[in-house]
């Protein structure tokens, strides 16, 4: 046996026989060819109109096969949209599933990753059973659900890797063997070279090095970011060169950095085998820079790379196509003759064609069946109305569509229904049949395309039973922060999977001392300080929660949440939806905001948040007891949430509940703080205290205000408490400190439109908000920028004056 062949066998597995080694290499070659044909035929399906859009992993095949050899049960992937070969090689994707996803198949048994929610090459494993309970994650290979935004996969990757550190180093977690085997799992990340320009990449790389976690990061470097070459993307045009400052030093701090060419099969196998093993054993982060990769089909089906690549570059990509180079290597090793390789290539084409046909048949058959049933219903009806020509034209047009989609069927049915005579006896059965067909079809499509934005299990937040705080004769009055602190103490004792982390969260117990003493009592692994890096604090939480832990990720101030808003919006908020209930990440995001002086600590951009993170619940407690109750509720649920504690409430006095850790604030249930009969005032958070002041002032003028604290914005007033108030008062004002047209407009739409409260109004609804700008500095800046008690008084007084000017004469103007 030649030394070269011996080295290559050892790179794959030192215990392999020559025959087994040859068999493994040929299987790798087969997978590479299948994947390439999937890209080629997938592109054709888009260009012929069967599929909507295609983005493929051609040119990345060999490196991904090498990487997949080190991917074990229990490991996790957080990748990007060119990893089809890795998924095939890891046994997590079949060719039929590849095409099912490309077509937008909604049946989970055919498209288990996402049931039609994600475009092609966006992958996910299913972590949950149908009832929302966890699968045994350690006995399957796991992929977190992909997203398209470049580098968006990076923040959660940190959390997936950090979970292994916690499961290894915290012995109390060794009992949770469905989630980890003492932290022996590696988190694999993949990214295109141009996307390493994104801030999420750098923030994650730095954080993983600080935390020393088992993260195996692969950079696929084909020299381009769509049409933009590396010289505009990366300093020195070389990401591993730039990252040399992160390389491991004599103290063991930093990364192991490896580099190999994307067409060099034996070198890639050797690199991944050695690097991942060290990553797994020592929890050392590893970076694999894979260069000289190609992209034979271009970036996507949206364009051609011939437009921006030179002829010389295009020829080089043909010469160094990784599959071509692997073939040359196999022949040079005399592992098999060219005829056998030709046979593998031909068989790959046949297999992919068959997979395409099977996936298309499974996808189109129920749609055609639905269309045929609709057409048959129309044709079986007998009517001599003049309008039947129009109906015939619609029916004929539907019948002629070569590749119908469900939209075509529903659109045609709605149009036909418009043209059925209301006074034609022979058409009455058709009208009722069509209405019933439409109702059923729309309900089915609601399940197909709109389910699972929130949890549909028994642990959904709105199904968690509320429990009132209990107070006794000896209940002491304390600062609000102490209620939170002592409640957290109970929670950390009660839930071994619970942990929290953030800026200043650990050693000093938080900037407001609401975690005072918690690190000393429960240890640094459970109450942890982090660097200033909001996006990856949030990502850390997402990844940990994906692996079964219960993290509270603290963002120090609400304004700083904007650093992490993209990750919340694109990743966390869509997770259950985009996997159709296949994955969950019940991370709790803890922050504080409202009514602090200055532009960047005012903390009230609620509309920006609630309109971009649907899928995450938003809690706006007015005091720390209610906030503590939200944490208690959320830890009994399986959903993510944002809790915004009122900044000016930590030192305000509250009674200490006797049932700490057990009382639960209900979600979506407003509280009527003051009953009244003249007008309803709706608000939340720190504005409640201002509203209470205004209500007292208004009482002196014989105006009775019903004051309602909504408590949560998502969900919002699920029992229509506000509607019942409006039925009594016939007037309503919405009050907060967001910008005009912000969260007050959201609340107004919910109450007037959704709850139909406009039926009961005798006066126009009003809103009280902050100015268009953020608050100026100082007490006066706050007073004249944000709404105050006098503003609330004036608006409500003005509404009452409109109905009774004699009783309420003008105060400030003639």
PDB file of N, CA, C and O in Angstrom, residues 384-451:
ATOM      1  N   UNK A 384     -79.648  28.237 -16.777  1.00  0.00           N
ATOM      2  CA  UNK A 384     -79.751  28.920 -18.063  1.00  0.00           C
ATOM      3  C   UNK A 384     -79.537  30.426 -17.945  1.00  0.00           C
ATOM      4  O   UNK A 384     -79.838  31.178 -18.870  1.00  0.00           O
ATOM      5  N   UNK A 385     -79.062  30.861 -16.784  1.00  0.00           N
ATOM      6  CA  UNK A 385     -78.826  32.296 -16.594  1.00  0.00           C
ATOM      7  C   UNK A 385     -77.815  32.818 -17.604  1.00  0.00           C
ATOM      8  O   UNK A 385     -76.901  32.109 -18.036  1.00  0.00           O
ATOM      9  N   UNK A 386     -77.964  34.096 -17.980  1.00  0.00           N
ATOM     10  CA  UNK A 386     -77.021  34.698 -18.912  1.00  0.00           C
ATOM     11  C   UNK A 386     -75.602  34.743 -18.349  1.00  0.00           C
ATOM     12  O   UNK A 386     -74.637  34.794 -19.103  1.00  0.00           O
ATOM     13  N   UNK A 387     -75.522  34.760 -17.034  1.00  0.00           N
ATOM     14  CA  UNK A 387     -74.206  34.869 -16.416  1.00  0.00           C
ATOM     15  C   UNK A 387     -73.393  33.589 -16.527  1.00  0.00           C
ATOM     16  O   UNK A 387     -72.228  33.556 -16.168  1.00  0.00           O
ATOM     17  N   UNK A 388     -73.984  32.491 -17.003  1.00  0.00           N
ATOM     18  CA  UNK A 388     -73.252  31.237 -17.069  1.00  0.00           C
ATOM     19  C   UNK A 388     -72.084  31.305 -18.042  1.00  0.00           C
ATOM     20  O   UNK A 388     -71.131  30.545 -17.895  1.00  0.00           O
ATOM     21  N   UNK A 389     -72.123  32.169 -19.051  1.00  0.00           N
ATOM     22  CA  UNK A 389     -70.981  32.309 -19.956  1.00  0.00           C
ATOM     23  C   UNK A 389     -69.750  32.753 -19.184  1.00  0.00           C
ATOM     24  O   UNK A 389     -68.637  32.276 -19.418  1.00  0.00           O
ATOM     25  N   UNK A 390     -69.945  33.683 -18.268  1.00  0.00           N
ATOM     26  CA  UNK A 390     -68.823  34.146 -17.451  1.00  0.00           C
ATOM     27  C   UNK A 390     -68.295  33.006 -16.582  1.00  0.00           C
ATOM     28  O   UNK A 390     -67.087  32.828 -16.423  1.00  0.00           O
ATOM     29  N   UNK A 391     -69.236  32.242 -16.028  1.00  0.00           N
ATOM     30  CA  UNK A 391     -68.836  31.118 -15.189  1.00  0.00           C
ATOM     31  C   UNK A 391     -68.089  30.089 -16.016  1.00  0.00           C
ATOM     32  O   UNK A 391     -67.058  29.556 -15.583  1.00  0.00           O
ATOM     33  N   UNK A 392     -68.582  29.835 -17.227  1.00  0.00           N
ATOM     34  CA  UNK A 392     -67.901  28.876 -18.106  1.00  0.00           C
ATOM     35  C   UNK A 392     -66.488  29.331 -18.438  1.00  0.00           C
ATOM     36  O   UNK A 392     -65.552  28.529 -18.493  1.00  0.00           O
ATOM     37  N   UNK A 393     -66.329  30.624 -18.662  1.00  0.00           N
ATOM     38  CA  UNK A 393     -64.995  31.149 -18.997  1.00  0.00           C
ATOM     39  C   UNK A 393     -64.026  30.982 -17.834  1.00  0.00           C
ATOM     40  O   UNK A 393     -62.862  30.627 -18.024  1.00  0.00           O
ATOM     41  N   UNK A 394     -64.531  31.247 -16.617  1.00  0.00           N
ATOM     42  CA  UNK A 394     -63.672  31.091 -15.433  1.00  0.00           C
ATOM     43  C   UNK A 394     -63.299  29.628 -15.247  1.00  0.00           C
ATOM     44  O   UNK A 394     -62.133  29.287 -15.004  1.00  0.00           O
ATOM     45  N   UNK A 395     -64.284  28.759 -15.403  1.00  0.00           N
ATOM     46  CA  UNK A 395     -64.048  27.325 -15.233  1.00  0.00           C
ATOM     47  C   UNK A 395     -63.079  26.810 -16.284  1.00  0.00           C
ATOM     48  O   UNK A 395     -62.151  26.048 -15.994  1.00  0.00           O
ATOM     49  N   UNK A 396     -63.295  27.236 -17.525  1.00  0.00           N
ATOM     50  CA  UNK A 396     -62.422  26.814 -18.617  1.00  0.00           C
ATOM     51  C   UNK A 396     -60.985  27.292 -18.397  1.00  0.00           C
ATOM     52  O   UNK A 396     -60.023  26.550 -18.629  1.00  0.00           O
ATOM     53  N   UNK A 397     -60.857  28.533 -17.939  1.00  0.00           N
ATOM     54  CA  UNK A 397     -59.524  29.073 -17.670  1.00  0.00           C
ATOM     55  C   UNK A 397     -58.804  28.293 -16.588  1.00  0.00           C
ATOM     56  O   UNK A 397     -57.602  28.026 -16.686  1.00  0.00           O
ATOM     57  N   UNK A 398     -59.541  27.922 -15.552  1.00  0.00           N
ATOM     58  CA  UNK A 398     -58.946  27.138 -14.467  1.00  0.00           C
ATOM     59  C   UNK A 398     -58.499  25.774 -14.977  1.00  0.00           C
ATOM     60  O   UNK A 398     -57.418  25.286 -14.633  1.00  0.00           O
ATOM     61  N   UNK A 399     -59.309  25.188 -15.829  1.00  0.00           N
ATOM     62  CA  UNK A 399     -59.021  23.857 -16.351  1.00  0.00           C
ATOM     63  C   UNK A 399     -57.788  23.841 -17.254  1.00  0.00           C
ATOM     64  O   UNK A 399     -57.116  22.817 -17.400  1.00  0.00           O
ATOM     65  N   UNK A 400     -57.483  24.977 -17.855  1.00  0.00           N
ATOM     66  CA  UNK A 400     -56.358  25.044 -18.809  1.00  0.00           C
ATOM     67  C   UNK A 400     -55.008  25.294 -18.133  1.00  0.00           C
ATOM     68  O   UNK A 400     -53.966  25.198 -18.788  1.00  0.00           O
ATOM     69  N   UNK A 401     -55.006  25.649 -16.853  1.00  0.00           N
ATOM     70  CA  UNK A 401     -53.739  25.925 -16.168  1.00  0.00           C
ATOM     71  C   UNK A 401     -52.938  24.624 -16.064  1.00  0.00           C
ATOM     72  O   UNK A 401     -53.417  23.616 -15.541  1.00  0.00           O
ATOM     73  N   UNK A 402     -51.726  24.636 -16.582  1.00  0.00           N
ATOM     74  CA  UNK A 402     -50.914  23.417 -16.645  1.00  0.00           C
ATOM     75  C   UNK A 402     -50.471  22.974 -15.264  1.00  0.00           C
ATOM     76  O   UNK A 402     -50.572  21.802 -14.901  1.00  0.00           O
ATOM     77  N   UNK A 403     -49.945  23.927 -14.489  1.00  0.00           N
ATOM     78  CA  UNK A 403     -49.477  23.613 -13.139  1.00  0.00           C
ATOM     79  C   UNK A 403     -50.236  24.493 -12.142  1.00  0.00           C
ATOM     80  O   UNK A 403     -49.739  25.523 -11.708  1.00  0.00           O
ATOM     81  N   UNK A 404     -51.447  24.106 -11.779  1.00  0.00           N
ATOM     82  CA  UNK A 404     -52.232  24.963 -10.878  1.00  0.00           C
ATOM     83  C   UNK A 404     -51.643  24.984  -9.465  1.00  0.00           C
ATOM     84  O   UNK A 404     -50.955  24.049  -9.043  1.00  0.00           O
ATOM     85  N   UNK A 405     -51.932  26.049  -8.764  1.00  0.00           N
ATOM     86  CA  UNK A 405     -51.642  26.138  -7.330  1.00  0.00           C
ATOM     87  C   UNK A 405     -52.961  26.393  -6.620  1.00  0.00           C
ATOM     88  O   UNK A 405     -53.990  26.660  -7.266  1.00  0.00           O
ATOM     89  N   UNK A 406     -52.945  26.301  -5.320  1.00  0.00           N
ATOM     90  CA  UNK A 406     -54.203  26.435  -4.578  1.00  0.00           C
ATOM     91  C   UNK A 406     -54.823  27.814  -4.745  1.00  0.00           C
ATOM     92  O   UNK A 406     -56.034  27.973  -4.675  1.00  0.00           O
ATOM     93  N   UNK A 407     -53.989  28.792  -4.949  1.00  0.00           N
ATOM     94  CA  UNK A 407     -54.491  30.139  -5.207  1.00  0.00           C
ATOM     95  C   UNK A 407     -55.430  30.147  -6.404  1.00  0.00           C
ATOM     96  O   UNK A 407     -56.475  30.812  -6.388  1.00  0.00           O
ATOM     97  N   UNK A 408     -55.071  29.421  -7.470  1.00  0.00           N
ATOM     98  CA  UNK A 408     -55.906  29.388  -8.675  1.00  0.00           C
ATOM     99  C   UNK A 408     -57.290  28.834  -8.363  1.00  0.00           C
ATOM    100  O   UNK A 408     -58.312  29.356  -8.838  1.00  0.00           O
ATOM    101  N   UNK A 409     -57.326  27.775  -7.567  1.00  0.00           N
ATOM    102  CA  UNK A 409     -58.606  27.152  -7.233  1.00  0.00           C
ATOM    103  C   UNK A 409     -59.498  28.084  -6.417  1.00  0.00           C
ATOM    104  O   UNK A 409     -60.678  28.274  -6.730  1.00  0.00           O
ATOM    105  N   UNK A 410     -58.944  28.674  -5.381  1.00  0.00           N
ATOM    106  CA  UNK A 410     -59.735  29.537  -4.496  1.00  0.00           C
ATOM    107  C   UNK A 410     -60.157  30.805  -5.221  1.00  0.00           C
ATOM    108  O   UNK A 410     -61.309  31.259  -5.104  1.00  0.00           O
ATOM    109  N   UNK A 411     -59.248  31.388  -6.000  1.00  0.00           N
ATOM    110  CA  UNK A 411     -59.574  32.605  -6.749  1.00  0.00           C
ATOM    111  C   UNK A 411     -60.720  32.355  -7.718  1.00  0.00           C
ATOM    112  O   UNK A 411     -61.659  33.158  -7.821  1.00  0.00           O
ATOM    113  N   UNK A 412     -60.663  31.226  -8.433  1.00  0.00           N
ATOM    114  CA  UNK A 412     -61.729  30.899  -9.384  1.00  0.00           C
ATOM    115  C   UNK A 412     -63.053  30.693  -8.658  1.00  0.00           C
ATOM    116  O   UNK A 412     -64.102  31.168  -9.107  1.00  0.00           O
ATOM    117  N   UNK A 413     -63.034  30.006  -7.534  1.00  0.00           N
ATOM    118  CA  UNK A 413     -64.268  29.754  -6.788  1.00  0.00           C
ATOM    119  C   UNK A 413     -64.911  31.052  -6.323  1.00  0.00           C
ATOM    120  O   UNK A 413     -66.131  31.228  -6.404  1.00  0.00           O
ATOM    121  N   UNK A 414     -64.105  31.985  -5.852  1.00  0.00           N
ATOM    122  CA  UNK A 414     -64.646  33.267  -5.390  1.00  0.00           C
ATOM    123  C   UNK A 414     -65.254  34.058  -6.541  1.00  0.00           C
ATOM    124  O   UNK A 414     -66.314  34.694  -6.397  1.00  0.00           O
ATOM    125  N   UNK A 415     -64.599  34.039  -7.690  1.00  0.00           N
ATOM    126  CA  UNK A 415     -65.118  34.771  -8.846  1.00  0.00           C
ATOM    127  C   UNK A 415     -66.415  34.155  -9.357  1.00  0.00           C
ATOM    128  O   UNK A 415     -67.350  34.871  -9.746  1.00  0.00           O
ATOM    129  N   UNK A 416     -66.469  32.825  -9.374  1.00  0.00           N
ATOM    130  CA  UNK A 416     -67.679  32.143  -9.828  1.00  0.00           C
ATOM    131  C   UNK A 416     -68.846  32.470  -8.908  1.00  0.00           C
ATOM    132  O   UNK A 416     -69.968  32.737  -9.360  1.00  0.00           O
ATOM    133  N   UNK A 417     -68.580  32.485  -7.611  1.00  0.00           N
ATOM    134  CA  UNK A 417     -69.636  32.756  -6.640  1.00  0.00           C
ATOM    135  C   UNK A 417     -70.269  34.132  -6.857  1.00  0.00           C
ATOM    136  O   UNK A 417     -71.464  34.322  -6.627  1.00  0.00           O
ATOM    137  N   UNK A 418     -69.483  35.079  -7.349  1.00  0.00           N
ATOM    138  CA  UNK A 418     -70.010  36.424  -7.607  1.00  0.00           C
ATOM    139  C   UNK A 418     -71.063  36.422  -8.724  1.00  0.00           C
ATOM    140  O   UNK A 418     -71.944  37.277  -8.754  1.00  0.00           O
ATOM    141  N   UNK A 419     -70.950  35.485  -9.650  1.00  0.00           N
ATOM    142  CA  UNK A 419     -71.789  35.506 -10.850  1.00  0.00           C
ATOM    143  C   UNK A 419     -72.972  34.550 -10.792  1.00  0.00           C
ATOM    144  O   UNK A 419     -73.706  34.402 -11.770  1.00  0.00           O
ATOM    145  N   UNK A 420     -73.157  33.890  -9.677  1.00  0.00           N
ATOM    146  CA  UNK A 420     -74.318  33.003  -9.553  1.00  0.00           C
ATOM    147  C   UNK A 420     -75.541  33.840  -9.200  1.00  0.00           C
ATOM    148  O   UNK A 420     -75.511  34.636  -8.258  1.00  0.00           O
ATOM    149  N   UNK A 421     -76.625  33.653  -9.964  1.00  0.00           N
ATOM    150  CA  UNK A 421     -77.850  34.437  -9.727  1.00  0.00           C
ATOM    151  C   UNK A 421     -78.419  34.111  -8.347  1.00  0.00           C
ATOM    152  O   UNK A 421     -78.596  32.949  -7.992  1.00  0.00           O
ATOM    153  N   UNK A 422     -78.759  35.152  -7.641  1.00  0.00           N
ATOM    154  CA  UNK A 422     -79.320  34.937  -6.303  1.00  0.00           C
ATOM    155  C   UNK A 422     -80.755  34.431  -6.356  1.00  0.00           C
ATOM    156  O   UNK A 422     -81.242  33.854  -5.394  1.00  0.00           O
ATOM    157  N   UNK A 423     -81.449  34.647  -7.519  1.00  0.00           N
ATOM    158  CA  UNK A 423     -82.852  34.248  -7.606  1.00  0.00           C
ATOM    159  C   UNK A 423     -83.060  33.032  -8.506  1.00  0.00           C
ATOM    160  O   UNK A 423     -84.163  32.759  -8.939  1.00  0.00           O
ATOM    161  N   UNK A 424     -81.983  32.338  -8.826  1.00  0.00           N
ATOM    162  CA  UNK A 424     -82.095  31.171  -9.718  1.00  0.00           C
ATOM    163  C   UNK A 424     -82.173  29.897  -8.882  1.00  0.00           C
ATOM    164  O   UNK A 424     -81.215  29.538  -8.205  1.00  0.00           O
ATOM    165  N   UNK A 425     -83.331  29.227  -8.935  1.00  0.00           N
ATOM    166  CA  UNK A 425     -83.534  28.045  -8.109  1.00  0.00           C
ATOM    167  C   UNK A 425     -82.523  26.945  -8.415  1.00  0.00           C
ATOM    168  O   UNK A 425     -82.029  26.264  -7.521  1.00  0.00           O
ATOM    169  N   UNK A 426     -82.201  26.777  -9.706  1.00  0.00           N
ATOM    170  CA  UNK A 426     -81.303  25.680 -10.066  1.00  0.00           C
ATOM    171  C   UNK A 426     -79.877  25.926  -9.596  1.00  0.00           C
ATOM    172  O   UNK A 426     -79.082  25.005  -9.500  1.00  0.00           O
ATOM    173  N   UNK A 427     -79.576  27.193  -9.325  1.00  0.00           N
ATOM    174  CA  UNK A 427     -78.209  27.515  -8.886  1.00  0.00           C
ATOM    175  C   UNK A 427     -78.077  27.569  -7.371  1.00  0.00           C
ATOM    176  O   UNK A 427     -76.991  27.674  -6.860  1.00  0.00           O
ATOM    177  N   UNK A 428     -79.174  27.522  -6.668  1.00  0.00           N
ATOM    178  CA  UNK A 428     -79.082  27.620  -5.210  1.00  0.00           C
ATOM    179  C   UNK A 428     -78.248  26.495  -4.604  1.00  0.00           C
ATOM    180  O   UNK A 428     -77.436  26.744  -3.713  1.00  0.00           O
ATOM    181  N   UNK A 429     -78.403  25.266  -5.059  1.00  0.00           N
ATOM    182  CA  UNK A 429     -77.526  24.218  -4.514  1.00  0.00           C
ATOM    183  C   UNK A 429     -76.051  24.515  -4.776  1.00  0.00           C
ATOM    184  O   UNK A 429     -75.207  24.282  -3.921  1.00  0.00           O
ATOM    185  N   UNK A 430     -75.739  25.050  -5.969  1.00  0.00           N
ATOM    186  CA  UNK A 430     -74.346  25.352  -6.296  1.00  0.00           C
ATOM    187  C   UNK A 430     -73.806  26.441  -5.382  1.00  0.00           C
ATOM    188  O   UNK A 430     -72.677  26.361  -4.907  1.00  0.00           O
ATOM    189  N   UNK A 431     -74.635  27.465  -5.154  1.00  0.00           N
ATOM    190  CA  UNK A 431     -74.174  28.553  -4.281  1.00  0.00           C
ATOM    191  C   UNK A 431     -73.830  28.016  -2.890  1.00  0.00           C
ATOM    192  O   UNK A 431     -72.777  28.341  -2.332  1.00  0.00           O
ATOM    193  N   UNK A 432     -74.702  27.192  -2.341  1.00  0.00           N
ATOM    194  CA  UNK A 432     -74.445  26.652  -1.004  1.00  0.00           C
ATOM    195  C   UNK A 432     -73.253  25.699  -1.028  1.00  0.00           C
ATOM    196  O   UNK A 432     -72.432  25.691  -0.095  1.00  0.00           O
ATOM    197  N   UNK A 433     -73.136  24.917  -2.107  1.00  0.00           N
ATOM    198  CA  UNK A 433     -71.995  23.993  -2.224  1.00  0.00           C
ATOM    199  C   UNK A 433     -70.677  24.766  -2.325  1.00  0.00           C
ATOM    200  O   UNK A 433     -69.672  24.411  -1.684  1.00  0.00           O
ATOM    201  N   UNK A 434     -70.689  25.828  -3.130  1.00  0.00           N
ATOM    202  CA  UNK A 434     -69.476  26.633  -3.298  1.00  0.00           C
ATOM    203  C   UNK A 434     -69.076  27.320  -1.989  1.00  0.00           C
ATOM    204  O   UNK A 434     -67.903  27.391  -1.640  1.00  0.00           O
ATOM    205  N   UNK A 435     -70.055  27.839  -1.298  1.00  0.00           N
ATOM    206  CA  UNK A 435     -69.765  28.479  -0.014  1.00  0.00           C
ATOM    207  C   UNK A 435     -69.143  27.493   0.955  1.00  0.00           C
ATOM    208  O   UNK A 435     -68.179  27.810   1.664  1.00  0.00           O
ATOM    209  N   UNK A 436     -69.709  26.294   0.989  1.00  0.00           N
ATOM    210  CA  UNK A 436     -69.180  25.271   1.889  1.00  0.00           C
ATOM    211  C   UNK A 436     -67.778  24.844   1.458  1.00  0.00           C
ATOM    212  O   UNK A 436     -66.879  24.649   2.293  1.00  0.00           O
ATOM    213  N   UNK A 437     -67.589  24.716   0.134  1.00  0.00           N
ATOM    214  CA  UNK A 437     -66.265  24.348  -0.396  1.00  0.00           C
ATOM    215  C   UNK A 437     -65.234  25.406  -0.035  1.00  0.00           C
ATOM    216  O   UNK A 437     -64.115  25.089   0.411  1.00  0.00           O
ATOM    217  N   UNK A 438     -65.592  26.673  -0.207  1.00  0.00           N
ATOM    218  CA  UNK A 438     -64.672  27.763   0.113  1.00  0.00           C
ATOM    219  C   UNK A 438     -64.342  27.792   1.602  1.00  0.00           C
ATOM    220  O   UNK A 438     -63.173  27.964   2.000  1.00  0.00           O
ATOM    221  N   UNK A 439     -65.350  27.635   2.437  1.00  0.00           N
ATOM    222  CA  UNK A 439     -65.126  27.653   3.878  1.00  0.00           C
ATOM    223  C   UNK A 439     -64.151  26.559   4.281  1.00  0.00           C
ATOM    224  O   UNK A 439     -63.176  26.803   5.021  1.00  0.00           O
ATOM    225  N   UNK A 440     -64.393  25.352   3.790  1.00  0.00           N
ATOM    226  CA  UNK A 440     -63.528  24.216   4.125  1.00  0.00           C
ATOM    227  C   UNK A 440     -62.114  24.437   3.585  1.00  0.00           C
ATOM    228  O   UNK A 440     -61.121  24.206   4.297  1.00  0.00           O
ATOM    229  N   UNK A 441     -62.008  24.896   2.356  1.00  0.00           N
ATOM    230  CA  UNK A 441     -60.691  25.073   1.723  1.00  0.00           C
ATOM    231  C   UNK A 441     -59.877  26.155   2.416  1.00  0.00           C
ATOM    232  O   UNK A 441     -58.673  26.003   2.644  1.00  0.00           O
ATOM    233  N   UNK A 442     -60.528  27.250   2.768  1.00  0.00           N
ATOM    234  CA  UNK A 442     -59.817  28.338   3.453  1.00  0.00           C
ATOM    235  C   UNK A 442     -59.363  27.888   4.838  1.00  0.00           C
ATOM    236  O   UNK A 442     -58.261  28.225   5.281  1.00  0.00           O
ATOM    237  N   UNK A 443     -60.183  27.097   5.520  1.00  0.00           N
ATOM    238  CA  UNK A 443     -59.781  26.566   6.830  1.00  0.00           C
ATOM    239  C   UNK A 443     -58.569  25.655   6.692  1.00  0.00           C
ATOM    240  O   UNK A 443     -57.637  25.702   7.507  1.00  0.00           O
ATOM    241  N   UNK A 444     -58.577  24.824   5.659  1.00  0.00           N
ATOM    242  CA  UNK A 444     -57.436  23.929   5.432  1.00  0.00           C
ATOM    243  C   UNK A 444     -56.178  24.721   5.114  1.00  0.00           C
ATOM    244  O   UNK A 444     -55.077  24.384   5.574  1.00  0.00           O
ATOM    245  N   UNK A 445     -56.318  25.771   4.323  1.00  0.00           N
ATOM    246  CA  UNK A 445     -55.156  26.580   3.975  1.00  0.00           C
ATOM    247  C   UNK A 445     -54.658  27.412   5.157  1.00  0.00           C
ATOM    248  O   UNK A 445     -53.475  27.754   5.219  1.00  0.00           O
ATOM    249  N   UNK A 446     -55.556  27.723   6.065  1.00  0.00           N
ATOM    250  CA  UNK A 446     -55.135  28.381   7.297  1.00  0.00           C
ATOM    251  C   UNK A 446     -54.190  27.470   8.069  1.00  0.00           C
ATOM    252  O   UNK A 446     -53.157  27.914   8.595  1.00  0.00           O
ATOM    253  N   UNK A 447     -54.522  26.188   8.117  1.00  0.00           N
ATOM    254  CA  UNK A 447     -53.643  25.222   8.783  1.00  0.00           C
ATOM    255  C   UNK A 447     -52.338  25.064   8.019  1.00  0.00           C
ATOM    256  O   UNK A 447     -51.265  24.953   8.620  1.00  0.00           O
ATOM    257  N   UNK A 448     -52.432  25.066   6.698  1.00  0.00           N
ATOM    258  CA  UNK A 448     -51.226  24.867   5.889  1.00  0.00           C
ATOM    259  C   UNK A 448     -50.245  26.019   6.000  1.00  0.00           C
ATOM    260  O   UNK A 448     -49.040  25.809   6.066  1.00  0.00           O
ATOM    261  N   UNK A 449     -50.763  27.237   6.011  1.00  0.00           N
ATOM    262  CA  UNK A 449     -49.886  28.395   5.833  1.00  0.00           C
ATOM    263  C   UNK A 449     -49.841  29.364   7.014  1.00  0.00           C
ATOM    264  O   UNK A 449     -48.992  30.253   7.019  1.00  0.00           O
ATOM    265  N   UNK A 450     -50.707  29.207   7.997  1.00  0.00           N
ATOM    266  CA  UNK A 450     -50.756  30.209   9.068  1.00  0.00           C
ATOM    267  C   UNK A 450     -50.741  29.631  10.477  1.00  0.00           C
ATOM    268  O   UNK A 450     -50.898  30.381  11.434  1.00  0.00           O
ATOM    269  N   UNK A 451     -50.544  28.351  10.632  1.00  0.00           N
ATOM    270  CA  UNK A 451     -50.543  27.758  11.964  1.00  0.00           C
ATOM    271  C   UNK A 451     -49.191  27.954  12.655  1.00  0.00           C
ATOM    272  O   UNK A 451     -48.199  28.338  12.030  1.00  0.00           O
TER     273      UNK A 451
END
